[in-house]
């Protein structure tokens, strides 16, 4: 994901940034850093043993929790839709009179940027091809049917479910920060559930440590994927053969560039670079759309959305229970990996979308987060993955090996090579991945630094540099310990503890929203009673005044005050009932 540092369009919002320098929250920083460095050091010092440990965890632990990930992520989808469609949708993320911090167009643009990143470039071609060549064990049909199923399965992994995970964290944090005035820290997202004292104490420290560790492992996974693909692209272009040494060197070199950007404080430059990333990705997609089977891609995009919607419920709960060991292996390699990866990324992306959503209602937040990024992602896969599937079905093939194997790392470059100007497109893709690496490392270190300084919006430079280095060390260690499988396993395992935090966030958000809704109803009833009492009082006063005026008129007609003659006062006046 690419999450550029942002500055509100609202001067009042910008003025809320404190001028005091950030201070390290050592109870969060120290345990998180020690744990991450220790794991990375062990992987580098004992790579063979680390690889065996990863294989053991991949086979046992991940297989045991696959059903759990499927269940909770499906629950997150239900939660996100409930928040957006229910009475809670009118709650404002900010004061009642808050205006959106960004215009609607800028907000949508940044949500789109948050959804674009290394992962989309890495899997844009590789995942649909893998599902086509080696489908889920329960899938069957003609090649065309398998291609359709492959695209729908890809939509499943990257669509509403992924972004519902981000809604859980982003919504809870946005409410805490903008509505309740809390710092940008995960601990405050569960305050309505555990109370202020526990959130500020040891329990809050544990929550922030878990969020930091999960975020760093999620970042390391994405950076590792990016390095794998950059090395594959350089090999494909004939620049330098791919190797583990090259990959580690790329991690060090690109992280050094990101560190320079951190030290220089070129925040405007980073934001500009992030916009360049999105523009370059859009250009690459447009080139493939125009140079590839354009009409087929547009038709396939529309059709795949329909098939995805028709199958979303059974796919949401499919855990390959009746396909034996083969099904368990497929589940662990794909769906379980993705759900774990999204959960490990949730603090990072959640912080970003929370920061940019001040002044939005809950309904606007849910519709925006589940709308624009999901549709943009579907279009990306339909264009790049659809071109690869069209090549396999009707274009002569060559992207899938005779044994059904797909070169996951080089699939993008192999597909681009089949198009006119493939070398230029491949070079552009390598540049795109490198830029995504720089912006992800920079913005990722910013978010982690913010979490380890108690939610300070402007953490000190040395803290950001330290976390950029730790993330790079971890990515290099995971590559040395086993490459792609190790990266996937790390993402799944580190997501496990944070998934518990996310369940607490769901309960906390529901409790807070119910309390606010109840308070709103009570306030409305009190206001209605006051208005009713005021109306009754005004009505009684008006009636008294009318009667008084009528009596005055009658008295005037009799030539004087009626009360002066008790006998006259006792006699009825014409018209009296």
Coordinates of C-alpha atoms in Angstrom, one line a residue:
X1 CA 0.0 0.0 0.0
X2 CA 1.1 3.6 -0.6
X3 CA 0.0 6.0 2.1
X4 CA 1.6 9.4 1.6
X5 CA 1.8 11.8 4.5
X6 CA -1.1 14.1 4.2
X7 CA -2.0 17.6 5.2
X8 CA -5.5 18.7 5.6
X9 CA -7.1 21.3 3.3
X10 CA -8.7 22.8 6.4
X11 CA -6.4 25.4 8.2
X12 CA -8.1 24.8 11.5
X13 CA -7.3 21.1 11.2
X14 CA -3.7 21.8 10.4
X15 CA -3.5 24.1 13.5
X16 CA -4.3 21.2 15.8
X17 CA -0.8 19.7 15.2
X18 CA 1.2 20.2 18.4
X19 CA 4.4 22.0 18.3
X20 CA 6.0 20.1 21.1
X21 CA 8.6 17.5 20.0
X22 CA 7.6 13.9 20.1
X23 CA 8.8 11.7 23.0
X24 CA 9.4 8.0 22.6
X25 CA 6.9 5.7 24.3
X26 CA 9.6 3.3 25.6
X27 CA 7.1 0.8 26.9
X28 CA 6.0 0.3 23.3
X29 CA 9.2 1.1 21.4
X30 CA 11.6 -1.2 23.3
X31 CA 9.6 -4.5 23.4
X32 CA 8.5 -4.2 19.8
X33 CA 12.0 -3.3 18.5
X34 CA 13.7 -6.1 20.6
X35 CA 11.2 -8.7 19.5
X36 CA 11.5 -7.8 15.8
X37 CA 15.3 -7.5 15.8
X38 CA 15.6 -10.8 17.7
X39 CA 13.5 -12.7 15.2
X40 CA 15.3 -11.1 12.3
X41 CA 18.7 -11.9 13.8
X42 CA 17.9 -15.5 14.4
X43 CA 16.7 -15.9 10.8
X44 CA 20.0 -14.4 9.5
X45 CA 22.2 -16.4 11.9
X46 CA 20.5 -19.7 11.5
X47 CA 18.8 -19.7 8.0
X48 CA 18.4 -23.4 7.7
X49 CA 16.8 -23.8 11.0
X50 CA 14.6 -20.8 10.4
X51 CA 13.4 -22.3 7.1
X52 CA 12.6 -25.6 8.9
X53 CA 10.7 -23.7 11.6
X54 CA 8.8 -21.8 8.9
X55 CA 7.8 -25.1 7.2
X56 CA 6.6 -26.5 10.5
X57 CA 4.5 -23.4 11.3
X58 CA 3.2 -23.4 7.7
X59 CA 2.0 -27.0 8.1
X60 CA 0.7 -27.0 11.7
X61 CA -0.1 -23.6 13.1
X62 CA -1.5 -22.0 10.0
X63 CA -3.6 -25.1 9.1
X64 CA -5.1 -25.0 12.6
X65 CA -6.2 -21.3 12.4
X66 CA -7.4 -21.2 8.8
X67 CA -11.0 -21.6 9.7
X68 CA -10.7 -18.8 12.3
X69 CA -9.3 -16.3 9.8
X70 CA -12.2 -17.1 7.4
X71 CA -14.8 -16.7 10.1
X72 CA -13.6 -13.4 11.5
X73 CA -13.0 -11.8 8.2
X74 CA -16.5 -12.7 7.1
X75 CA -17.7 -11.2 10.3
X76 CA -15.7 -8.0 9.6
X77 CA -17.6 -7.7 6.2
X78 CA -21.0 -8.0 8.1
X79 CA -19.8 -5.4 10.7
X80 CA -18.7 -2.9 8.0
X81 CA -22.0 -3.2 6.1
X82 CA -23.9 -2.9 9.4
X83 CA -22.1 0.3 10.4
X84 CA -22.7 1.9 7.0
X85 CA -26.3 0.9 6.5
X86 CA -27.7 1.1 10.1
X87 CA -28.7 4.1 12.3
X88 CA -25.1 4.5 13.2
X89 CA -24.3 5.7 9.7
X90 CA -25.2 9.3 10.7
X91 CA -22.6 9.6 13.4
X92 CA -20.0 12.2 12.6
X93 CA -16.3 11.4 12.7
X94 CA -15.5 14.7 14.4
X95 CA -17.5 17.4 16.1
X96 CA -21.1 17.8 15.0
X97 CA -20.2 20.9 13.0
X98 CA -16.9 19.5 11.6
X99 CA -16.3 20.0 7.9
X100 CA -14.5 17.3 5.9
X101 CA -10.7 17.8 6.1
X102 CA -10.4 17.1 2.4
X103 CA -12.6 17.6 -0.6
X104 CA -14.5 14.6 -1.9
X105 CA -12.3 14.2 -4.9
X106 CA -9.0 14.5 -2.9
X107 CA -10.4 12.0 -0.3
X108 CA -11.3 9.4 -3.0
X109 CA -7.9 9.9 -4.6
X110 CA -6.1 9.2 -1.4
X111 CA -8.2 6.2 -0.7
X112 CA -7.3 4.9 -4.1
X113 CA -3.6 5.6 -3.4
X114 CA -3.9 3.6 -0.2
X115 CA -5.1 0.6 -2.2
X116 CA -2.3 0.8 -4.7
X117 CA 1.0 -0.8 -3.8
X118 CA 3.6 -3.4 -4.3
X119 CA 1.2 -6.2 -3.7
X120 CA -1.1 -5.3 -6.6
X121 CA 1.8 -5.0 -9.0
X122 CA 3.3 -8.4 -7.8
X123 CA 0.0 -10.3 -7.9
X124 CA -1.8 -8.4 -10.7
X125 CA -0.9 -11.1 -13.3
X126 CA 0.4 -13.9 -11.1
X127 CA -2.6 -14.6 -9.0
X128 CA -5.3 -15.0 -11.7
X129 CA -2.8 -17.2 -13.6
X130 CA -2.0 -19.4 -10.6
X131 CA -5.7 -19.9 -9.9
X132 CA -6.2 -20.8 -13.5
X133 CA -3.3 -23.2 -13.8
X134 CA -3.7 -24.7 -10.3
X135 CA -7.3 -24.0 -9.2
X136 CA -8.8 -24.6 -5.8
X137 CA -9.2 -28.4 -5.5
X138 CA -13.0 -28.2 -5.6
X139 CA -13.0 -26.1 -8.8
X140 CA -13.7 -27.8 -12.2
X141 CA -14.9 -27.0 -15.7
X142 CA -13.7 -26.0 -19.1
X143 CA -10.6 -23.7 -19.5
X144 CA -12.9 -20.7 -20.0
X145 CA -14.9 -21.5 -16.8
X146 CA -11.7 -22.0 -14.9
X147 CA -10.4 -18.6 -16.1
X148 CA -13.7 -17.0 -14.9
X149 CA -13.4 -18.8 -11.5
X150 CA -9.7 -17.7 -11.3
X151 CA -10.7 -14.0 -11.7
X152 CA -13.5 -14.3 -9.2
X153 CA -11.2 -15.9 -6.6
X154 CA -8.8 -13.1 -7.1
X155 CA -11.6 -10.5 -6.6
X156 CA -12.5 -12.4 -3.4
X157 CA -9.0 -12.0 -2.0
X158 CA -8.6 -8.3 -2.9
X159 CA -12.1 -7.0 -2.7
X160 CA -14.7 -6.2 0.0
X161 CA -13.2 -8.6 2.5
X162 CA -9.8 -6.9 2.4
X163 CA -11.2 -3.5 2.8
X164 CA -13.6 -4.5 5.5
X165 CA -10.6 -5.4 7.6
X166 CA -9.4 -1.8 7.1
X167 CA -12.8 -0.4 8.0
X168 CA -12.7 -2.1 11.4
X169 CA -9.4 -0.4 12.4
X170 CA -9.9 2.8 10.5
X171 CA -13.4 3.4 11.8
X172 CA -12.5 2.7 15.4
X173 CA -9.5 4.9 15.3
X174 CA -11.2 7.7 13.4
X175 CA -13.9 7.8 16.0
X176 CA -11.4 7.8 18.9
X177 CA -9.2 10.5 17.3
X178 CA -11.7 12.9 15.7
X179 CA -14.8 12.4 17.9
X180 CA -13.2 11.8 21.3
X181 CA -10.0 13.8 20.8
X182 CA -7.6 10.9 21.5
X183 CA -4.0 10.6 20.1
X184 CA -3.5 8.4 17.0
X185 CA -2.7 5.2 18.9
X186 CA -4.4 1.8 18.7
X187 CA -5.0 1.6 22.4
X188 CA -7.6 4.4 22.3
X189 CA -9.6 2.4 19.7
X190 CA -10.6 0.0 22.5
X191 CA -11.1 2.6 25.2
X192 CA -14.9 2.3 25.2
X193 CA -14.6 -1.4 25.9
X194 CA -11.8 -1.5 28.6
X195 CA -12.0 2.0 30.0
X196 CA -9.5 4.9 30.0
X197 CA -7.3 3.6 32.8
X198 CA -6.6 0.2 31.2
X199 CA -6.3 1.8 27.7
X200 CA -3.6 4.2 29.1
X201 CA -1.9 1.4 31.1
X202 CA -0.2 -1.9 30.5
X203 CA -3.1 -3.3 28.4
X204 CA -2.8 -0.4 26.0
X205 CA 1.0 -0.9 25.8
X206 CA 0.4 -4.5 24.8
X207 CA -2.1 -3.4 22.1
X208 CA 0.3 -0.9 20.6
X209 CA 3.2 -3.4 20.7
X210 CA 1.1 -6.0 18.9
X211 CA 0.1 -3.3 16.3
X212 CA 3.7 -2.3 15.8
X213 CA 5.0 -5.8 15.3
X214 CA 2.1 -6.7 12.9
X215 CA 2.7 -3.5 10.9
X216 CA 6.4 -4.1 10.6
X217 CA 5.9 -7.7 9.5
X218 CA 3.3 -6.6 7.0
X219 CA 5.6 -4.0 5.6
X220 CA 8.5 -6.4 5.5
X221 CA 6.3 -8.9 3.6
X222 CA 5.3 -6.3 1.0
X223 CA 8.9 -5.0 0.6
X224 CA 10.1 -8.6 0.3
X225 CA 7.6 -9.2 -2.5
X226 CA 8.7 -6.0 -4.2
X227 CA 12.4 -6.9 -4.1
X228 CA 11.6 -10.4 -5.5
X229 CA 9.8 -8.8 -8.4
X230 CA 12.4 -6.1 -9.0
X231 CA 15.2 -8.7 -9.1
X232 CA 13.0 -10.8 -11.5
X233 CA 12.4 -7.8 -13.7
X234 CA 16.1 -6.9 -13.9
X235 CA 16.8 -10.5 -14.8
X236 CA 14.1 -10.5 -17.4
X237 CA 15.5 -7.3 -18.9
X238 CA 19.0 -8.9 -19.0
X239 CA 20.5 -6.4 -16.6
X240 CA 21.6 -8.8 -13.8
X241 CA 20.7 -12.4 -12.8
X242 CA 18.3 -12.8 -9.9
X243 CA 19.8 -14.0 -6.7
X244 CA 19.3 -13.8 -2.9
X245 CA 22.4 -11.5 -2.7
X246 CA 20.9 -9.2 -5.3
X247 CA 17.6 -9.1 -3.4
X248 CA 19.3 -8.3 -0.1
X249 CA 21.3 -5.6 -1.9
X250 CA 18.1 -4.1 -3.3
X251 CA 16.6 -4.0 0.2
X252 CA 19.6 -2.1 1.5
X253 CA 19.8 0.2 -1.5
X254 CA 16.2 1.2 -1.8
X255 CA 15.8 1.5 2.0
X256 CA 18.8 3.9 1.9
X257 CA 16.9 6.0 -0.7
X258 CA 13.8 6.0 1.6
X259 CA 16.0 7.0 4.5
X260 CA 17.4 10.0 2.6
X261 CA 13.8 11.1 2.0
X262 CA 13.0 10.7 5.7
X263 CA 16.1 12.7 6.8
X264 CA 15.6 15.4 4.2
X265 CA 12.1 16.0 5.5
X266 CA 10.8 16.3 1.9
X267 CA 7.2 15.5 2.9
X268 CA 5.9 17.5 -0.1
X269 CA 8.2 15.6 -2.3
X270 CA 7.0 12.3 -0.9
X271 CA 3.4 13.3 -1.5
X272 CA 4.3 14.3 -5.1
X273 CA 6.1 10.9 -5.5
X274 CA 3.1 9.1 -4.2
X275 CA 0.9 10.8 -6.8
X276 CA 3.5 9.9 -9.5
X277 CA 3.1 6.3 -8.3
X278 CA -0.6 6.3 -8.8
X279 CA -0.2 8.1 -12.2
X280 CA 2.4 5.6 -13.4
X281 CA 0.3 2.7 -12.3
X282 CA -2.7 4.1 -14.1
X283 CA -0.5 4.7 -17.2
X284 CA 0.7 1.1 -17.2
X285 CA -2.8 -0.2 -16.8
X286 CA -4.1 2.0 -19.6
X287 CA -1.3 0.9 -21.9
X288 CA -2.1 -2.8 -21.3
X289 CA -5.8 -2.0 -21.8
X290 CA -5.1 -0.3 -25.2
X291 CA -2.4 -2.7 -26.4
X292 CA -4.2 -5.8 -25.2
X293 CA -7.6 -7.3 -26.1
X294 CA -9.4 -4.2 -25.1
X295 CA -13.0 -5.2 -25.8
X296 CA -12.5 -8.6 -24.0
X297 CA -11.0 -6.9 -21.0
X298 CA -14.0 -4.5 -20.6
X299 CA -16.5 -7.3 -21.0
X300 CA -14.6 -9.5 -18.6
X301 CA -14.5 -6.7 -16.0
X302 CA -18.2 -6.3 -16.0
X303 CA -19.0 -10.0 -16.1
X304 CA -16.5 -10.8 -13.3
X305 CA -18.1 -8.3 -11.0
X306 CA -21.5 -10.0 -11.5
X307 CA -20.1 -13.5 -10.9
X308 CA -18.2 -12.3 -7.9
X309 CA -21.4 -10.9 -6.3
X310 CA -23.3 -14.1 -7.1
X311 CA -20.7 -16.2 -5.3
X312 CA -19.6 -13.9 -2.5
X313 CA -21.4 -15.7 0.3
X314 CA -20.3 -19.3 -0.3
X315 CA -16.7 -18.1 -1.1
X316 CA -16.7 -16.1 2.2
X317 CA -17.1 -19.3 4.2
X318 CA -15.2 -21.8 2.1
X319 CA -12.4 -23.4 4.1
X320 CA -11.7 -26.4 1.8
X321 CA -13.0 -28.7 4.5
X322 CA -13.9 -31.6 2.1
X323 CA -10.8 -31.5 -0.1
X324 CA -8.3 -33.2 2.3
X325 CA -4.6 -32.3 2.6
X326 CA -4.5 -30.7 -0.9
X327 CA -7.3 -28.4 0.1
X328 CA -5.6 -27.4 3.3
X329 CA -2.4 -26.6 1.5
X330 CA -4.3 -24.5 -1.0
X331 CA -6.2 -22.7 1.8
X332 CA -3.0 -21.9 3.7
X333 CA -1.1 -20.7 0.6
X334 CA -3.9 -18.4 -0.6
X335 CA -7.0 -17.4 1.5
X336 CA -5.4 -17.8 4.9
X337 CA -2.3 -15.9 3.7
X338 CA -4.4 -13.0 2.4
X339 CA -6.6 -12.7 5.4
X340 CA -3.5 -12.7 7.6
X341 CA -1.7 -10.2 5.4
X342 CA -4.6 -7.8 5.4
X343 CA -4.9 -8.0 9.2
X344 CA -1.2 -7.4 9.6
X345 CA -1.5 -4.4 7.3
X346 CA -4.6 -3.1 9.1
X347 CA -2.8 -0.8 11.6
X348 CA -0.9 0.9 8.8
X349 CA -3.7 1.5 6.4
X350 CA -6.2 2.0 9.2
X351 CA -4.1 4.9 10.6
X352 CA -4.0 6.5 7.2
X353 CA -7.6 6.3 6.3
X354 CA -8.6 7.5 9.8
X355 CA -6.4 10.5 9.5
X356 CA -7.9 11.7 6.2
X357 CA -11.6 11.0 7.2
X358 CA -12.2 13.8 9.7
X359 CA -15.6 15.4 9.0
X360 CA -17.1 12.4 7.3
X361 CA -20.1 10.5 8.6
X362 CA -19.8 6.8 9.3
X363 CA -21.9 6.1 6.3
X364 CA -19.6 8.2 4.0
X365 CA -16.6 6.5 5.5
X366 CA -17.9 2.9 4.9
X367 CA -19.1 3.7 1.4
X368 CA -15.9 5.4 0.4
X369 CA -13.6 2.8 1.8
X370 CA -15.5 -0.2 0.4
X371 CA -16.3 1.6 -2.9
X372 CA -13.5 3.4 -4.7
X373 CA -10.5 1.2 -3.8
X374 CA -12.4 -2.0 -4.4
X375 CA -13.5 -1.0 -7.9
X376 CA -10.1 0.3 -8.8
X377 CA -8.5 -3.0 -7.6
X378 CA -11.0 -5.0 -9.7
X379 CA -10.2 -3.0 -12.8
X380 CA -6.5 -3.5 -12.2
X381 CA -6.8 -7.3 -12.0
X382 CA -9.3 -7.4 -14.9
X383 CA -6.8 -5.5 -17.2
X384 CA -3.5 -7.2 -16.2
X385 CA -4.8 -10.6 -15.1
X386 CA -7.4 -10.6 -17.9
X387 CA -4.8 -10.0 -20.5
X388 CA -2.7 -13.0 -19.2
X389 CA -5.8 -15.2 -19.2
X390 CA -6.7 -14.2 -22.7
X391 CA -3.2 -15.0 -23.8
X392 CA -3.5 -18.5 -22.3
X393 CA -6.9 -19.2 -23.7
X394 CA -6.7 -17.7 -27.2
X395 CA -3.3 -16.1 -27.6
X396 CA -0.9 -19.0 -27.9
X397 CA -0.2 -19.4 -24.2
X398 CA 3.3 -19.5 -22.8
X399 CA 2.6 -18.0 -19.4
X400 CA 1.9 -21.3 -17.8
X401 CA 4.5 -24.1 -17.9
X402 CA 3.7 -27.6 -19.3
X403 CA 3.4 -28.9 -15.7
X404 CA 1.0 -26.2 -14.8
X405 CA 3.6 -24.1 -13.0
X406 CA 3.5 -20.3 -13.0
X407 CA 6.6 -18.2 -12.5
X408 CA 5.0 -16.0 -9.9
X409 CA 7.8 -13.5 -9.7
X410 CA 8.2 -13.0 -13.5
X411 CA 4.5 -13.4 -14.5
X412 CA 4.0 -9.7 -15.0
X413 CA 7.1 -9.3 -17.2
X414 CA 6.2 -12.4 -19.2
X415 CA 2.8 -11.0 -19.9
X416 CA 4.2 -7.5 -20.8
X417 CA 6.6 -9.2 -23.2
X418 CA 3.7 -10.4 -25.3
X419 CA 2.5 -6.9 -26.0
X420 CA 3.9 -4.3 -28.4
X421 CA 6.6 -2.2 -26.6
X422 CA 7.0 -4.9 -23.9
X423 CA 10.5 -3.9 -23.0
X424 CA 9.5 -0.3 -22.3
X425 CA 6.5 -1.5 -20.3
X426 CA 8.7 -3.9 -18.3
X427 CA 11.2 -1.1 -17.5
X428 CA 8.3 1.1 -16.4
X429 CA 7.0 -1.7 -14.2
X430 CA 10.4 -2.1 -12.5
X431 CA 10.5 1.7 -11.9
X432 CA 6.9 1.6 -10.5
X433 CA 7.8 -1.2 -8.0
X434 CA 10.9 0.7 -6.9
X435 CA 8.9 3.9 -6.3
X436 CA 6.3 2.0 -4.4
X437 CA 9.1 0.5 -2.3
X438 CA 10.5 3.9 -1.4
X439 CA 7.1 5.5 -0.5
X440 CA 5.9 2.4 1.4
X441 CA 9.1 2.3 3.4
X442 CA 9.0 6.0 4.2
X443 CA 5.3 6.2 5.0
X444 CA 5.4 2.9 6.8
X445 CA 8.2 4.1 9.1
X446 CA 6.2 7.2 9.7
X447 CA 3.1 5.3 10.9
X448 CA 5.2 2.9 13.1
X449 CA 7.1 5.9 14.6
X450 CA 3.8 7.6 15.4
X451 CA 2.5 4.5 17.1
X452 CA 5.7 4.3 19.2
X453 CA 5.5 8.0 20.3
X454 CA 2.1 7.8 21.8
X455 CA 0.3 8.9 18.6
X456 CA 2.3 12.1 18.0
X457 CA 1.5 13.4 14.5
X458 CA 5.1 14.5 13.9
X459 CA 7.5 11.9 15.3
X460 CA 11.2 12.7 15.4
X461 CA 13.4 11.9 12.4
X462 CA 15.7 9.4 14.2
X463 CA 12.7 7.3 15.2
X464 CA 11.5 7.1 11.7
X465 CA 15.0 6.2 10.4
X466 CA 15.3 3.5 13.1
X467 CA 12.0 1.8 12.1
X468 CA 12.9 2.1 8.4
X469 CA 16.2 0.2 9.2
X470 CA 14.4 -2.4 11.3
X471 CA 11.8 -3.1 8.6
X472 CA 14.6 -3.5 6.0
X473 CA 16.5 -5.8 8.3
X474 CA 13.4 -8.0 8.8
X475 CA 12.6 -8.1 5.0
X476 CA 16.2 -9.1 4.2
X477 CA 16.1 -11.8 7.0
X478 CA 12.9 -13.3 5.7
X479 CA 14.3 -13.4 2.2
X480 CA 17.4 -15.2 3.4
X481 CA 15.3 -17.6 5.5
X482 CA 13.2 -18.9 2.6
X483 CA 11.8 -16.3 0.3
X484 CA 8.1 -16.1 -0.6
X485 CA 6.9 -18.9 1.6
X486 CA 8.6 -17.3 4.6
X487 CA 7.1 -13.9 3.9
X488 CA 3.6 -15.4 3.7
X489 CA 4.0 -17.4 6.9
X490 CA 5.3 -14.4 8.8
X491 CA 2.4 -12.3 7.7
X492 CA -0.2 -14.9 8.8
X493 CA 1.4 -15.6 12.2
X494 CA 1.9 -11.9 13.2
X495 CA -1.7 -11.2 12.3
X496 CA -3.0 -13.8 14.8
X497 CA -2.6 -11.6 18.0
X498 CA -3.8 -8.5 16.3
X499 CA -6.9 -10.2 15.1
X500 CA -7.9 -10.4 18.8
X501 CA -7.3 -6.7 19.1
X502 CA -9.6 -6.2 16.1
X503 CA -12.4 -8.2 17.7
X504 CA -12.0 -5.9 20.7
X505 CA -12.3 -2.9 18.3
X506 CA -15.5 -4.3 16.9
X507 CA -17.0 -4.6 20.4
X508 CA -15.7 -1.2 21.4
X509 CA -17.0 0.5 18.3
X510 CA -20.5 -1.0 18.8
X511 CA -20.6 0.0 22.5
X512 CA -19.5 3.5 21.7
X513 CA -21.9 4.0 18.9
X514 CA -24.8 2.6 20.9
X515 CA -24.0 4.9 23.8
X516 CA -23.8 7.9 21.5
X517 CA -27.0 6.9 19.7
X518 CA -28.8 6.5 23.1
X519 CA -27.5 9.8 24.3
X520 CA -28.7 11.4 21.0
X521 CA -32.2 9.9 21.5
X522 CA -32.3 11.1 25.1
X523 CA -31.2 14.6 24.1
X524 CA -33.8 14.6 21.3
X525 CA -36.6 13.6 23.7
X526 CA -35.6 16.2 26.2
X527 CA -35.6 18.8 23.5
X528 CA -39.0 17.7 22.3
X529 CA -40.4 17.9 25.8
X530 CA -39.0 21.4 26.2
X531 CA -40.6 22.4 22.9
X532 CA -43.9 20.8 23.9
X533 CA -43.8 22.5 27.3
X534 CA -43.0 25.8 25.7
X535 CA -45.7 25.4 23.1
X536 CA -48.3 24.5 25.9
X537 CA -47.1 27.4 28.0
X538 CA -47.4 29.8 25.0
X539 CA -50.8 28.4 24.2
X540 CA -52.1 28.9 27.7
X541 CA -50.7 32.4 27.8
X542 CA -52.2 33.3 24.5
X543 CA -55.6 31.9 25.6
X544 CA -55.5 34.0 28.8
X545 CA -54.6 37.1 26.8
X546 CA -57.5 36.4 24.4
X547 CA -60.0 36.0 27.2
X548 CA -58.7 39.1 28.8
X549 CA -59.1 41.1 25.6
X550 CA -62.7 39.8 25.2
X551 CA -63.6 40.9 28.7
X552 CA -62.1 44.3 28.1
X553 CA -64.2 44.6 25.0
X554 CA -67.4 43.6 26.9
X555 CA -66.6 46.0 29.7
X556 CA -66.1 48.8 27.2
X557 CA -69.5 48.0 25.6
X558 CA -71.3 48.4 29.0
X559 CA -69.7 51.7 29.6
X560 CA -67.3 50.8 32.3
X561 CA -65.6 48.2 34.3
X562 CA -67.8 45.3 34.8
X563 CA -66.3 44.5 38.2
X564 CA -67.5 47.9 39.6
X565 CA -71.1 46.6 39.9
X566 CA -71.2 43.2 41.5
X567 CA -74.7 42.6 40.4
X568 CA -73.9 43.5 36.8
X569 CA -70.8 41.2 37.0
X570 CA -73.0 38.4 38.0
X571 CA -75.4 38.8 35.1
X572 CA -74.5 37.0 31.8
X573 CA -73.1 39.0 29.0
X574 CA -74.7 38.6 25.5
X575 CA -73.0 35.7 23.8
X576 CA -71.7 34.1 27.1
X577 CA -72.3 30.4 27.3

